Amino acid sequence: MAAILPILSIILAFLSFQAIAVPASFLPRDVSPALPNQRSLQNEIGRSLSKKAALYFPGQAEYKNLTTRWAENINPNFFATVEVGTADDVATTVKFARKYNIDFLAINRAHGTTKTLSTLKNGIQINLRQLQEITVAPDGKTAKLGGGVYNDNVVNALHAKGKSSGSGAAGCVGLMGAGLGGGYGRYEGFYGLVLDNIIDMNVVMADGTKKFVSAKSNPDLYWAMRGAGHNFGIVTRLTYKIHDEISPTWALTTMIFKQDKIEPVFNQLNKLIANGTMPARVINYALFAFNPNISTTDPVITVNIFYVGSAQDAKPYVKPFLDLKPVSTQNFVTSYPNIFYAAGTGLNDFVCHEPIGSAYLYPMGLQTYNVPVMAQLFQLYADKVKSNPNFSGSNVMLEGYSLGAVKAVDPASTAFAHRDDNILVGFLPRWTTGTNLSSEAEEWASKARTLVQSGTNGRPLSAYVNYAHGDEPLEAIYGYEPWRLARLRKLKKKYDPDFKFRFYNPIQ
């Protein structure tokens, strides 16, 4: 989304996109006879929570605020929300939920779009928004972060001290929600993914116990939490690597092209990406979008070239696109925190509004663009948004981050399985809630992903977990090497034998 969101398939014939088959013993249960009423819940759990914590129920204004999601069609159902104030509050709530056989889900900023989230019924929401600690160590090399921090407040707090680190590309997205699955962002050419900067974590487990997780303490869990962390626990605090800022300024050139330039634009993007060797200071982000300021009838392709440094130094990377004569060009030079707003992904920008309507995400990773196929994709997108104006807010997101620091990490050292992807594609159908277009949205996005997959020369689908729709093969999400899922399943059985963490593309 990571972050429209990064902000903000296609698989070969032998792969299937069937819905995830969850074992019967793990399916949502009708637990309503055991649910305590509001008074007993307040009496039992309320007395055990910290003074910072709060308990909310349906009908209360703050309950609605805490349960509103970025995509309205993704709707886990809660009979109560616990706004925790401490790690002990998280542990207390998990133990209470287990006592009454109630499902639970930890929430920070609520940007997840996987359909598996909607399988939670009659559960307890554990809301982490109060866990906002950001404390920079005296040596300036690490920071302590609360489990409820998000990109905007982390980036600004570090910038104020002349520091930076990995973060997502949209200011509103939670740092750890993205980080547990990877965490793509504009600084990853220097610092790697968000998960590559996690030194240690305080985690509440499925049974309510608390564990300290690092390379030396519970190292197997440290491996799993970095790439598949939503399956194993709730992070309440972490130690994070931070660094001196690379540059006081960032440059951004935003160019808009019409459909007749689609092939030369993608040829130039391939040259820039250079099979994953793009310089660390350069980031490209392209978008298929409907922009009525350019055309009221036809969609366009927007190309953003970011540069960590001056506009003068960015010119060699921008000029080849300018030579293609875009219909619109904008230039920005600003600080790193403000580059979020320049790119339209700031905390107060439209893409961060909640709710944004109904939306799904279908991801895939690429190593290079198949230019003729991308031209076909643009036509498929254009046909959809022109034939049904309800989809005019839909996008195809094409994220090209610098990857030097990502590829420098041993792929086997974390559960993240996609370090050989050079491009992150997100198909984002979006429509007005209540217009009954869910099936049509899924059909279009699936067709689009299948089209692009057909141009990958037999490479199997790669699906980033934080963008996953929920119907992808687990191998596409967690890796095709047999040892990866075998290890994750073994750890799942060890740390979550009752399958409590099963609502975010679960390992099974």
PDB file of N, CA, C and O in Angstrom, residues 148-177:
ATOM      1  N   GLY A 148       2.094   0.105  17.763  1.00  0.00           N
ATOM      2  CA  GLY A 148       1.047   0.863  17.086  1.00  0.00           C
ATOM      3  C   GLY A 148       1.550   2.028  16.251  1.00  0.00           C
ATOM      4  O   GLY A 148       0.741   2.811  15.747  1.00  0.00           O
ATOM      5  N   VAL A 149       2.865   2.151  16.073  1.00  0.00           N
ATOM      6  CA  VAL A 149       3.378   3.273  15.274  1.00  0.00           C
ATOM      7  C   VAL A 149       3.034   3.082  13.800  1.00  0.00           C
ATOM      8  O   VAL A 149       2.765   1.969  13.350  1.00  0.00           O
ATOM      9  N   TYR A 150       3.060   4.174  13.065  1.00  0.00           N
ATOM     10  CA  TYR A 150       2.783   4.113  11.631  1.00  0.00           C
ATOM     11  C   TYR A 150       3.829   4.955  10.897  1.00  0.00           C
ATOM     12  O   TYR A 150       4.606   5.706  11.514  1.00  0.00           O
ATOM     13  N   ASN A 151       3.865   4.829   9.585  1.00  0.00           N
ATOM     14  CA  ASN A 151       4.968   5.404   8.818  1.00  0.00           C
ATOM     15  C   ASN A 151       5.151   6.897   9.059  1.00  0.00           C
ATOM     16  O   ASN A 151       6.269   7.382   9.240  1.00  0.00           O
ATOM     17  N   ASP A 152       4.061   7.657   9.060  1.00  0.00           N
ATOM     18  CA  ASP A 152       4.166   9.104   9.178  1.00  0.00           C
ATOM     19  C   ASP A 152       4.818   9.525  10.492  1.00  0.00           C
ATOM     20  O   ASP A 152       5.728  10.362  10.491  1.00  0.00           O
ATOM     21  N   ASN A 153       4.372   8.961  11.618  1.00  0.00           N
ATOM     22  CA  ASN A 153       4.949   9.445  12.872  1.00  0.00           C
ATOM     23  C   ASN A 153       6.373   8.940  13.094  1.00  0.00           C
ATOM     24  O   ASN A 153       7.207   9.623  13.681  1.00  0.00           O
ATOM     25  N   VAL A 154       6.707   7.770  12.562  1.00  0.00           N
ATOM     26  CA  VAL A 154       8.084   7.282  12.665  1.00  0.00           C
ATOM     27  C   VAL A 154       9.018   8.131  11.801  1.00  0.00           C
ATOM     28  O   VAL A 154      10.081   8.578  12.257  1.00  0.00           O
ATOM     29  N   VAL A 155       8.629   8.368  10.552  1.00  0.00           N
ATOM     30  CA  VAL A 155       9.473   9.138   9.634  1.00  0.00           C
ATOM     31  C   VAL A 155       9.727  10.540  10.181  1.00  0.00           C
ATOM     32  O   VAL A 155      10.865  11.038  10.167  1.00  0.00           O
ATOM     33  N   ASN A 156       8.693  11.186  10.677  1.00  0.00           N
ATOM     34  CA  ASN A 156       8.854  12.548  11.192  1.00  0.00           C
ATOM     35  C   ASN A 156       9.676  12.590  12.470  1.00  0.00           C
ATOM     36  O   ASN A 156      10.511  13.496  12.648  1.00  0.00           O
ATOM     37  N   ALA A 157       9.469  11.630  13.358  1.00  0.00           N
ATOM     38  CA  ALA A 157      10.235  11.606  14.604  1.00  0.00           C
ATOM     39  C   ALA A 157      11.719  11.372  14.332  1.00  0.00           C
ATOM     40  O   ALA A 157      12.583  12.008  14.959  1.00  0.00           O
ATOM     41  N   LEU A 158      12.032  10.480  13.411  1.00  0.00           N
ATOM     42  CA  LEU A 158      13.430  10.222  13.080  1.00  0.00           C
ATOM     43  C   LEU A 158      14.047  11.407  12.334  1.00  0.00           C
ATOM     44  O   LEU A 158      15.194  11.796  12.594  1.00  0.00           O
ATOM     45  N   HIS A 159      13.296  11.988  11.420  1.00  0.00           N
ATOM     46  CA  HIS A 159      13.798  13.129  10.646  1.00  0.00           C
ATOM     47  C   HIS A 159      14.173  14.290  11.569  1.00  0.00           C
ATOM     48  O   HIS A 159      15.170  14.999  11.323  1.00  0.00           O
ATOM     49  N   ALA A 160      13.402  14.479  12.620  1.00  0.00           N
ATOM     50  CA  ALA A 160      13.678  15.568  13.565  1.00  0.00           C
ATOM     51  C   ALA A 160      15.033  15.406  14.246  1.00  0.00           C
ATOM     52  O   ALA A 160      15.609  16.381  14.748  1.00  0.00           O
ATOM     53  N   LYS A 161      15.553  14.186  14.250  1.00  0.00           N
ATOM     54  CA  LYS A 161      16.861  13.916  14.847  1.00  0.00           C
ATOM     55  C   LYS A 161      17.925  13.617  13.794  1.00  0.00           C
ATOM     56  O   LYS A 161      18.993  13.091  14.112  1.00  0.00           O
ATOM     57  N   GLY A 162      17.605  13.924  12.533  1.00  0.00           N
ATOM     58  CA  GLY A 162      18.559  13.685  11.470  1.00  0.00           C
ATOM     59  C   GLY A 162      18.739  12.225  11.126  1.00  0.00           C
ATOM     60  O   GLY A 162      19.781  11.836  10.575  1.00  0.00           O
ATOM     61  N   LYS A 163      17.713  11.415  11.399  1.00  0.00           N
ATOM     62  CA  LYS A 163      17.792   9.969  11.200  1.00  0.00           C
ATOM     63  C   LYS A 163      16.738   9.499  10.204  1.00  0.00           C
ATOM     64  O   LYS A 163      15.769  10.196   9.913  1.00  0.00           O
ATOM     65  N   SER A 164      16.933   8.293   9.722  1.00  0.00           N
ATOM     66  CA  SER A 164      15.955   7.660   8.837  1.00  0.00           C
ATOM     67  C   SER A 164      16.104   6.150   8.944  1.00  0.00           C
ATOM     68  O   SER A 164      17.065   5.650   9.523  1.00  0.00           O
ATOM     69  N   SER A 165      15.144   5.455   8.364  1.00  0.00           N
ATOM     70  CA  SER A 165      15.195   3.991   8.336  1.00  0.00           C
ATOM     71  C   SER A 165      14.188   3.500   7.319  1.00  0.00           C
ATOM     72  O   SER A 165      13.533   4.287   6.636  1.00  0.00           O
ATOM     73  N   GLY A 166      14.047   2.198   7.225  1.00  0.00           N
ATOM     74  CA  GLY A 166      13.056   1.637   6.334  1.00  0.00           C
ATOM     75  C   GLY A 166      11.652   1.984   6.791  1.00  0.00           C
ATOM     76  O   GLY A 166      11.363   1.994   7.988  1.00  0.00           O
ATOM     77  N   SER A 167      10.786   2.292   5.843  1.00  0.00           N
ATOM     78  CA  SER A 167       9.375   2.549   6.146  1.00  0.00           C
ATOM     79  C   SER A 167       8.578   2.293   4.886  1.00  0.00           C
ATOM     80  O   SER A 167       9.127   2.232   3.785  1.00  0.00           O
ATOM     81  N   GLY A 168       7.278   2.154   5.045  1.00  0.00           N
ATOM     82  CA  GLY A 168       6.424   1.993   3.889  1.00  0.00           C
ATOM     83  C   GLY A 168       6.304   3.286   3.108  1.00  0.00           C
ATOM     84  O   GLY A 168       6.820   4.336   3.520  1.00  0.00           O
ATOM     85  N   ALA A 169       5.618   3.244   1.969  1.00  0.00           N
ATOM     86  CA  ALA A 169       5.524   4.394   1.071  1.00  0.00           C
ATOM     87  C   ALA A 169       4.277   5.233   1.300  1.00  0.00           C
ATOM     88  O   ALA A 169       4.131   6.282   0.681  1.00  0.00           O
ATOM     89  N   ALA A 170       3.367   4.801   2.173  1.00  0.00           N
ATOM     90  CA  ALA A 170       2.165   5.576   2.489  1.00  0.00           C
ATOM     91  C   ALA A 170       2.199   5.948   3.962  1.00  0.00           C
ATOM     92  O   ALA A 170       2.401   5.090   4.833  1.00  0.00           O
ATOM     93  N   GLY A 171       2.011   7.227   4.259  1.00  0.00           N
ATOM     94  CA  GLY A 171       2.168   7.701   5.624  1.00  0.00           C
ATOM     95  C   GLY A 171       1.216   7.096   6.625  1.00  0.00           C
ATOM     96  O   GLY A 171       1.535   6.975   7.813  1.00  0.00           O
ATOM     97  N   CYS A 172       0.037   6.678   6.173  1.00  0.00           N
ATOM     98  CA  CYS A 172      -0.996   6.217   7.091  1.00  0.00           C
ATOM     99  C   CYS A 172      -0.863   4.752   7.485  1.00  0.00           C
ATOM    100  O   CYS A 172      -1.529   4.286   8.416  1.00  0.00           O
ATOM    101  N   VAL A 173      -0.030   3.996   6.814  1.00  0.00           N
ATOM    102  CA  VAL A 173       0.030   2.547   7.035  1.00  0.00           C
ATOM    103  C   VAL A 173       0.893   2.222   8.250  1.00  0.00           C
ATOM    104  O   VAL A 173       1.952   2.820   8.470  1.00  0.00           O
ATOM    105  N   GLY A 174       0.454   1.264   9.051  1.00  0.00           N
ATOM    106  CA  GLY A 174       1.202   0.849  10.222  1.00  0.00           C
ATOM    107  C   GLY A 174       2.544   0.242   9.847  1.00  0.00           C
ATOM    108  O   GLY A 174       2.641  -0.534   8.892  1.00  0.00           O
ATOM    109  N   LEU A 175       3.586   0.580  10.601  1.00  0.00           N
ATOM    110  CA  LEU A 175       4.916   0.077  10.297  1.00  0.00           C
ATOM    111  C   LEU A 175       4.996  -1.430  10.466  1.00  0.00           C
ATOM    112  O   LEU A 175       5.544  -2.137   9.622  1.00  0.00           O
ATOM    113  N   MET A 176       4.442  -1.957  11.557  1.00  0.00           N
ATOM    114  CA  MET A 176       4.596  -3.388  11.828  1.00  0.00           C
ATOM    115  C   MET A 176       3.629  -4.239  11.026  1.00  0.00           C
ATOM    116  O   MET A 176       3.948  -5.378  10.694  1.00  0.00           O
ATOM    117  N   GLY A 177       2.453  -3.728  10.709  1.00  0.00           N
ATOM    118  CA  GLY A 177       1.562  -4.500   9.853  1.00  0.00           C
ATOM    119  C   GLY A 177       2.240  -4.824   8.538  1.00  0.00           C
ATOM    120  O   GLY A 177       2.178  -5.947   8.036  1.00  0.00           O
TER     121      GLY A 177
END
